[in-house]
PDB file of C-alpha atoms in Angstrom:
ATOM      1  CA  MET X   1       4.935  16.021 -10.272  1.00  0.00           C
ATOM      2  CA  ILE X   2       6.105  12.939 -12.117  1.00  0.00           C
ATOM      3  CA  LYS X   3       4.304  11.380 -15.044  1.00  0.00           C
ATOM      4  CA  ILE X   4       2.868   7.905 -14.395  1.00  0.00           C
ATOM      5  CA  ASN X   5       1.609   5.985 -17.401  1.00  0.00           C
ATOM      6  CA  VAL X   6      -1.561   4.078 -16.538  1.00  0.00           C
ATOM      7  CA  VAL X   7      -3.851   1.571 -18.226  1.00  0.00           C
ATOM      8  CA  ASN X   8      -7.263   1.422 -16.571  1.00  0.00           C
ATOM      9  CA  ARG X   9      -8.768  -1.993 -17.337  1.00  0.00           C
ATOM     10  CA  GLY X  10     -11.461  -1.412 -14.758  1.00  0.00           C
ATOM     11  CA  HIS X  11     -14.483   0.820 -14.632  1.00  0.00           C
ATOM     12  CA  GLN X  12     -13.508   3.080 -11.728  1.00  0.00           C
ATOM     13  CA  PRO X  13     -12.101   6.603 -12.119  1.00  0.00           C
ATOM     14  CA  LEU X  14      -8.345   7.070 -11.933  1.00  0.00           C
ATOM     15  CA  PRO X  15      -6.904   7.749  -8.471  1.00  0.00           C
ATOM     16  CA  ALA X  16      -6.561  11.452  -7.685  1.00  0.00           C
ATOM     17  CA  TYR X  17      -5.283  13.586  -4.844  1.00  0.00           C
ATOM     18  CA  ALA X  18      -8.143  14.815  -2.631  1.00  0.00           C
ATOM     19  CA  THR X  19      -6.356  18.025  -1.687  1.00  0.00           C
ATOM     20  CA  GLN X  20      -3.427  20.028  -3.017  1.00  0.00           C
ATOM     21  CA  GLN X  21      -1.082  18.704  -0.298  1.00  0.00           C
ATOM     22  CA  SER X  22      -2.324  15.101  -0.060  1.00  0.00           C
ATOM     23  CA  ALA X  23       0.452  12.493  -0.061  1.00  0.00           C
ATOM     24  CA  GLY X  24      -1.768   9.598  -1.121  1.00  0.00           C
ATOM     25  CA  MET X  25      -4.441   8.878  -3.705  1.00  0.00           C
ATOM     26  CA  ASP X  26      -7.370   6.625  -2.858  1.00  0.00           C
ATOM     27  CA  LEU X  27      -7.580   3.277  -4.661  1.00  0.00           C
ATOM     28  CA  ARG X  28     -11.030   1.869  -5.372  1.00  0.00           C
ATOM     29  CA  ALA X  29     -12.218  -1.729  -5.486  1.00  0.00           C
ATOM     30  CA  ASN X  30     -12.888  -2.852  -9.047  1.00  0.00           C
ATOM     31  CA  ILE X  31     -14.944  -6.001  -8.519  1.00  0.00           C
ATOM     32  CA  ASP X  32     -17.899  -7.688 -10.237  1.00  0.00           C
ATOM     33  CA  ALA X  33     -19.727  -8.538  -7.012  1.00  0.00           C
ATOM     34  CA  PRO X  34     -19.458  -7.576  -3.334  1.00  0.00           C
ATOM     35  CA  VAL X  35     -16.758  -9.434  -1.373  1.00  0.00           C
ATOM     36  CA  THR X  36     -17.393 -10.346   2.264  1.00  0.00           C
ATOM     37  CA  LEU X  37     -14.363 -10.377   4.539  1.00  0.00           C
ATOM     38  CA  HIS X  38     -15.033 -12.432   7.661  1.00  0.00           C
ATOM     39  CA  PRO X  39     -13.104 -11.692  10.869  1.00  0.00           C
ATOM     40  CA  MET X  40      -9.383 -12.457  10.370  1.00  0.00           C
ATOM     41  CA  GLU X  41      -9.949 -13.234   6.672  1.00  0.00           C
ATOM     42  CA  ARG X  42      -7.664 -11.746   4.037  1.00  0.00           C
ATOM     43  CA  ARG X  43      -8.367 -11.300   0.329  1.00  0.00           C
ATOM     44  CA  LEU X  44      -6.767  -9.712  -2.712  1.00  0.00           C
ATOM     45  CA  ILE X  45      -8.998  -7.004  -4.148  1.00  0.00           C
ATOM     46  CA  GLY X  46      -8.395  -5.776  -7.682  1.00  0.00           C
ATOM     47  CA  THR X  47      -8.276  -2.140  -8.741  1.00  0.00           C
ATOM     48  CA  GLY X  48      -8.211  -2.568 -12.531  1.00  0.00           C
ATOM     49  CA  LEU X  49      -5.121  -0.326 -12.660  1.00  0.00           C
ATOM     50  CA  HIS X  50      -1.801  -1.113 -14.337  1.00  0.00           C
ATOM     51  CA  ILE X  51       0.969   1.487 -14.013  1.00  0.00           C
ATOM     52  CA  ALA X  52       4.460   2.168 -15.303  1.00  0.00           C
ATOM     53  CA  LEU X  53       6.506   4.135 -12.796  1.00  0.00           C
ATOM     54  CA  PRO X  54       9.759   5.855 -13.701  1.00  0.00           C
ATOM     55  CA  GLU X  55      12.947   4.083 -12.595  1.00  0.00           C
ATOM     56  CA  GLY X  56      13.823   5.017  -9.011  1.00  0.00           C
ATOM     57  CA  TYR X  57      10.180   5.244  -7.885  1.00  0.00           C
ATOM     58  CA  GLU X  58       7.773   2.895  -6.150  1.00  0.00           C
ATOM     59  CA  ALA X  59       4.073   3.049  -5.342  1.00  0.00           C
ATOM     60  CA  GLN X  60       3.366   2.288  -1.681  1.00  0.00           C
ATOM     61  CA  ILE X  61      -0.047   0.768  -0.959  1.00  0.00           C
ATOM     62  CA  ARG X  62      -1.221   1.788   2.507  1.00  0.00           C
ATOM     63  CA  PRO X  63      -4.333   1.432   4.646  1.00  0.00           C
ATOM     64  CA  ARG X  64      -7.008   4.101   4.748  1.00  0.00           C
ATOM     65  CA  SER X  65      -7.120   5.455   8.285  1.00  0.00           C
ATOM     66  CA  GLY X  66     -10.926   5.680   8.378  1.00  0.00           C
ATOM     67  CA  LEU X  67     -11.396   2.021   7.415  1.00  0.00           C
ATOM     68  CA  ALA X  68      -8.814   0.952   9.968  1.00  0.00           C
ATOM     69  CA  LEU X  69     -10.332   2.980  12.801  1.00  0.00           C
ATOM     70  CA  LYS X  70     -14.033   2.499  12.102  1.00  0.00           C
ATOM     71  CA  LYS X  71     -14.113  -1.015  10.621  1.00  0.00           C
ATOM     72  CA  GLY X  72     -10.819  -2.754  11.532  1.00  0.00           C
ATOM     73  CA  ILE X  73      -9.888  -3.150   7.855  1.00  0.00           C
ATOM     74  CA  THR X  74      -6.230  -2.716   6.940  1.00  0.00           C
ATOM     75  CA  VAL X  75      -3.671  -3.577   4.277  1.00  0.00           C
ATOM     76  CA  LEU X  76      -1.906  -6.714   5.466  1.00  0.00           C
ATOM     77  CA  ASN X  77       1.518  -6.163   3.889  1.00  0.00           C
ATOM     78  CA  SER X  78       1.612  -2.509   4.785  1.00  0.00           C
ATOM     79  CA  PRO X  79       2.998  -0.747   2.999  1.00  0.00           C
ATOM     80  CA  GLY X  80       2.812  -2.941  -0.048  1.00  0.00           C
ATOM     81  CA  THR X  81       5.258  -2.032  -2.799  1.00  0.00           C
ATOM     82  CA  VAL X  82       4.584  -1.732  -6.519  1.00  0.00           C
ATOM     83  CA  ASP X  83       7.977  -1.769  -8.261  1.00  0.00           C
ATOM     84  CA  ALA X  84       8.762   0.358 -11.305  1.00  0.00           C
ATOM     85  CA  ASP X  85       9.102  -2.723 -13.530  1.00  0.00           C
ATOM     86  CA  TYR X  86       5.783  -4.351 -12.480  1.00  0.00           C
ATOM     87  CA  ARG X  87       3.079  -4.203 -15.138  1.00  0.00           C
ATOM     88  CA  GLY X  88       0.358  -6.380 -13.616  1.00  0.00           C
ATOM     89  CA  GLU X  89      -2.843  -5.195 -11.992  1.00  0.00           C
ATOM     90  CA  ILE X  90      -2.458  -3.338  -8.715  1.00  0.00           C
ATOM     91  CA  MET X  91      -4.046  -5.590  -6.118  1.00  0.00           C
ATOM     92  CA  VAL X  92      -4.730  -4.680  -2.492  1.00  0.00           C
ATOM     93  CA  LEU X  93      -4.309  -7.331   0.221  1.00  0.00           C
ATOM     94  CA  LEU X  94      -7.009  -6.480   2.753  1.00  0.00           C
ATOM     95  CA  ILE X  95      -7.530  -8.140   6.136  1.00  0.00           C
ATOM     96  CA  ASN X  96     -10.467  -7.831   8.511  1.00  0.00           C
ATOM     97  CA  LEU X  97      -9.126  -7.424  12.056  1.00  0.00           C
ATOM     98  CA  SER X  98     -12.579  -6.750  13.518  1.00  0.00           C
ATOM     99  CA  GLN X  99     -15.081  -9.140  15.066  1.00  0.00           C
ATOM    100  CA  GLU X 100     -17.699  -8.492  12.370  1.00  0.00           C
ATOM    101  CA  ASP X 101     -18.039  -9.273   8.680  1.00  0.00           C
ATOM    102  CA  PHE X 102     -17.097  -6.436   6.337  1.00  0.00           C
ATOM    103  CA  VAL X 103     -18.447  -6.143   2.810  1.00  0.00           C
ATOM    104  CA  VAL X 104     -16.226  -4.607   0.125  1.00  0.00           C
ATOM    105  CA  ASN X 105     -18.402  -3.058  -2.560  1.00  0.00           C
ATOM    106  CA  ASP X 106     -17.453  -2.141  -6.106  1.00  0.00           C
ATOM    107  CA  GLY X 107     -16.034   1.396  -6.191  1.00  0.00           C
ATOM    108  CA  GLU X 108     -15.303   1.499  -2.455  1.00  0.00           C
ATOM    109  CA  ARG X 109     -12.122   3.321  -1.448  1.00  0.00           C
ATOM    110  CA  ILE X 110     -10.035   0.489   0.012  1.00  0.00           C
ATOM    111  CA  ALA X 111      -6.467   1.806   0.268  1.00  0.00           C
ATOM    112  CA  GLN X 112      -4.256   4.714  -0.595  1.00  0.00           C
ATOM    113  CA  MET X 113      -1.289   4.844  -2.934  1.00  0.00           C
ATOM    114  CA  VAL X 114       1.762   7.012  -2.238  1.00  0.00           C
ATOM    115  CA  ILE X 115       4.391   7.539  -4.949  1.00  0.00           C
ATOM    116  CA  ALA X 116       7.896   7.648  -3.448  1.00  0.00           C
ATOM    117  CA  ARG X 117      11.512   7.832  -4.602  1.00  0.00           C
ATOM    118  CA  HIS X 118      13.847   5.083  -3.469  1.00  0.00           C
ATOM    119  CA  GLU X 119      17.491   4.123  -3.740  1.00  0.00           C
ATOM    120  CA  GLN X 120      19.125   0.775  -4.377  1.00  0.00           C
ATOM    121  CA  GLY X 121      22.159  -0.236  -2.373  1.00  0.00           C
ATOM    122  CA  THR X 122      25.062  -2.614  -2.706  1.00  0.00           C
ATOM    123  CA  PHE X 123      26.615  -4.530   0.167  1.00  0.00           C
ATOM    124  CA  ALA X 124      30.296  -4.122   1.019  1.00  0.00           C
ATOM    125  CA  VAL X 125      31.578  -6.975   3.184  1.00  0.00           C
ATOM    126  CA  VAL X 126      33.765  -5.669   6.050  1.00  0.00           C
ATOM    127  CA  GLU X 127      35.311  -7.231   9.161  1.00  0.00           C
ATOM    128  CA  ALA X 128      33.669  -4.837  11.647  1.00  0.00           C
ATOM    129  CA  LEU X 129      31.202  -1.954  11.766  1.00  0.00           C
ATOM    130  CA  ASP X 130      31.912   1.485  13.229  1.00  0.00           C
ATOM    131  CA  GLU X 131      30.934   2.003  16.876  1.00  0.00           C
ATOM    132  CA  THR X 132      27.883   4.113  17.801  1.00  0.00           C
ATOM    133  CA  GLU X 133      26.333   5.267  21.061  1.00  0.00           C
ATOM    134  CA  ARG X 134      23.396   2.892  20.545  1.00  0.00           C
ATOM    135  CA  GLY X 135      25.511  -0.087  19.541  1.00  0.00           C
ATOM    136  CA  GLU X 136      23.464  -3.299  19.407  1.00  0.00           C
ATOM    137  CA  GLY X 137      20.468  -1.963  21.371  1.00  0.00           C
ATOM    138  CA  GLY X 138      17.383  -3.327  19.634  1.00  0.00           C
ATOM    139  CA  TYR X 139      13.595  -3.094  19.912  1.00  0.00           C
ATOM    140  CA  GLY X 140      12.529  -0.677  22.629  1.00  0.00           C
ATOM    141  CA  HIS X 141      16.130   0.040  23.609  1.00  0.00           C
ATOM    142  CA  THR X 142      15.970   3.820  23.279  1.00  0.00           C
ATOM    143  CA  GLY X 143      12.766   4.043  25.332  1.00  0.00           C
ATOM    144  CA  VAL X 144      14.090   2.134  28.369  1.00  0.00           C
ATOM    145  CA  LYS X 145      15.852   4.103  31.127  1.00  0.00           C
TER     146      LYS X 145
END
């Protein structure tokens, strides 16, 4: 477990793991009034949470599978990334991919947050890359026979 400093400027409880082996914690809408998402509409929904992650970590904001399956609601920039040096409010970019309006209510679980390690890289300019069996085969290449 890593320590994550948090300031909760909202009125929802802090995110928590639902089970001992859960990878993600549910994020809740922290809004003053219900927000209606019309079909194909996207909106930023606040959580009231501000976090300080240790260097080398990110928070990934992902859709909740139940909302996606049952209501067609997903996180548009999935996964969204909260960088370790970001101190603003965690916002969730929701989109309604269904044919019906969807109402986001205060306190509703709207996304999940996964804490993950990451590396930074540097580019080294070279004249050629090493050869591989795949080579330049792109999208769908390995599934075509």
